[in-house]
Structure formats: structure tokens, C-alpha cells
XYZ file of C-alpha atoms in Angstrom:
138
model
C 0.000 0.000 0.000
C 1.288 3.458 -0.819
C 0.596 6.570 1.254
C 1.335 10.295 1.267
C 0.547 13.232 3.511
C -2.725 14.789 2.383
C -3.241 17.530 4.983
C -2.821 18.712 8.527
C -5.856 20.201 10.251
C -5.309 22.959 12.805
C -8.152 23.925 15.153
C -8.723 27.654 15.578
C -11.069 29.776 17.641
C -10.594 32.582 15.075
C -10.188 31.114 11.574
C -9.768 34.518 9.907
C -6.885 35.492 12.233
C -5.154 32.155 11.558
C -5.653 32.510 7.795
C -4.237 36.051 7.899
C -1.213 34.818 9.868
C -0.339 32.058 7.370
C -0.954 34.391 4.425
C 1.137 37.258 5.776
C 4.003 35.285 7.314
C 4.443 32.595 4.653
C 2.842 34.169 1.584
C 0.259 31.382 1.361
C -2.779 31.925 -0.835
C -6.097 30.747 0.556
C -8.146 28.444 -1.685
C -11.843 27.627 -1.721
C -12.545 24.482 0.291
C -13.916 21.695 -1.971
C -16.900 20.638 0.120
C -19.197 17.904 -1.106
C -22.303 19.666 -2.400
C -24.932 16.896 -2.074
C -25.280 14.495 0.806
C -22.796 16.425 2.898
C -23.032 16.096 6.631
C -23.999 18.927 8.947
C -20.957 21.201 8.629
C -20.340 24.874 9.203
C -18.715 25.876 5.906
C -18.415 29.668 5.885
C -15.128 31.580 5.939
C -15.450 31.976 9.712
C -15.338 28.165 10.086
C -12.764 26.880 7.580
C -9.736 27.974 5.555
C -7.563 25.938 3.191
C -4.019 26.412 1.919
C -2.333 24.109 -0.606
C 1.323 23.880 -1.665
C 2.611 23.104 -5.156
C 2.553 19.361 -4.342
C -1.156 19.556 -3.387
C -0.457 19.023 0.306
C -2.761 21.088 2.433
C -3.279 22.916 5.694
C -6.912 23.074 6.853
C -7.830 25.551 9.560
C -11.178 24.758 11.183
C -13.240 26.164 14.001
C -14.420 23.206 16.080
C -18.145 23.078 16.737
C -19.168 20.981 19.744
C -22.063 19.166 18.070
C -20.220 18.045 14.905
C -19.896 14.346 15.865
C -23.498 14.107 17.106
C -24.884 15.955 14.094
C -23.074 13.580 11.735
C -23.260 10.202 13.516
C -19.500 10.119 14.166
C -17.942 8.427 17.191
C -15.086 10.925 17.358
C -14.632 14.641 16.746
C -12.237 15.049 13.806
C -11.354 18.729 14.272
C -11.611 19.532 17.976
C -7.872 18.989 18.556
C -6.778 18.892 14.933
C -5.624 15.867 12.973
C -3.266 14.537 10.354
C -4.703 13.162 7.096
C -2.966 10.386 5.179
C -3.906 9.535 1.608
C -3.781 5.826 0.713
C -4.577 3.679 -2.303
C -6.376 0.913 -0.316
C -8.728 2.340 2.300
C -10.555 -1.000 2.633
C -7.228 -2.613 3.555
C -6.686 0.065 6.220
C -10.127 -0.674 7.699
C -9.374 -4.430 7.728
C -6.109 -3.824 9.606
C -7.833 -1.492 12.090
C -10.516 -4.136 12.719
C -7.855 -6.841 13.172
C -6.195 -4.593 15.782
C -9.559 -3.934 17.510
C -9.098 -0.207 16.827
C -12.415 1.654 16.453
C -12.896 3.790 13.364
C -15.564 5.718 11.456
C -16.123 4.982 7.783
C -17.355 8.448 6.857
C -17.753 7.630 3.171
C -17.602 10.681 0.926
C -18.859 12.786 3.802
C -17.280 16.203 3.420
C -14.283 16.463 1.093
C -15.175 16.323 -2.603
C -13.493 13.474 -4.469
C -12.366 11.484 -1.413
C -13.639 8.659 0.734
C -12.700 9.155 4.391
C -12.107 7.033 7.477
C -11.368 8.495 10.927
C -9.570 6.681 13.730
C -7.391 7.359 16.760
C -3.721 6.447 16.983
C -2.468 4.882 20.243
C -1.907 8.365 21.735
C -5.519 9.372 20.914
C -4.570 11.696 18.053
C -7.198 11.710 15.309
C -6.014 10.253 12.000
C -8.042 10.893 8.848
C -7.431 8.353 6.085
C -8.377 9.414 2.548
C -8.628 7.600 -0.767
C -9.529 9.273 -4.045
C -13.091 8.476 -5.006
C -14.662 9.030 -8.422
């Protein structure tokens, strides 16, 4: 199985201040977040809730304002943005889920829940950091 870093998610109480910081200090250009348009979960999607930056290799920084009800509103067992997370892109997400199940590690198969063009799985690592696993989806 191959993998690559897809993005790092940073939680922020003030998304606009964080976006301004990364723009001014590093010269990053903010991009429109590619939310799923139909069938999307209950997400706050305005500029006050999310910002996205992408480098020339398509690796991203997501800045999100955590909302307390996100897991309950979307039938998730964990909160993917409350403390941030790392996202790893793989070419065999079903294989990842099999290995997690074999290890008795709980996970959420979020399907194509929020990020256009990707299937997503969320799990915890042994230190309780959230890991988002992505695979491109047609």
C-alpha cells in the first residue's frame, strides 16, 4: 500500500486570524474548500469556520473552528477537528479498515462525507490523536 501526507488540520477559535497569519508570514494563498455539495453532513462551511491552503505538491493545511455538536450531528464516534488531525492519503482504504478491525481499533467509515473526491475514514492512533485516512473516489 502506498501513502502520502494529504493535509494537517489545525483547530482555531478565530479562523480569519489564523488565515491572515499564514498568508502574511508565509505568503500562502487561501483556496476555496472543496466541500461535497450533495449528501454532505452537517458542517459549518463559511469563511469563519474553515480555511484551506495548498502547496505546489497539493499538500494542504486546513484551519477549522471546532463546533461541539459536529460528531453528534453527523453520527460520528469521534470529533475530527476539535484537537486537529493529520490526514494520510492511501490507495487501499478497505485494507486500512481491515487492519484497524484486526487490531480492535475503532474507526468511522465516513464515506464521501465532506471532502469532494475522497472517501474518508477516521480513527485514533495509540496516543488518541485523530487520524483521517483518505482515498480518491470518483
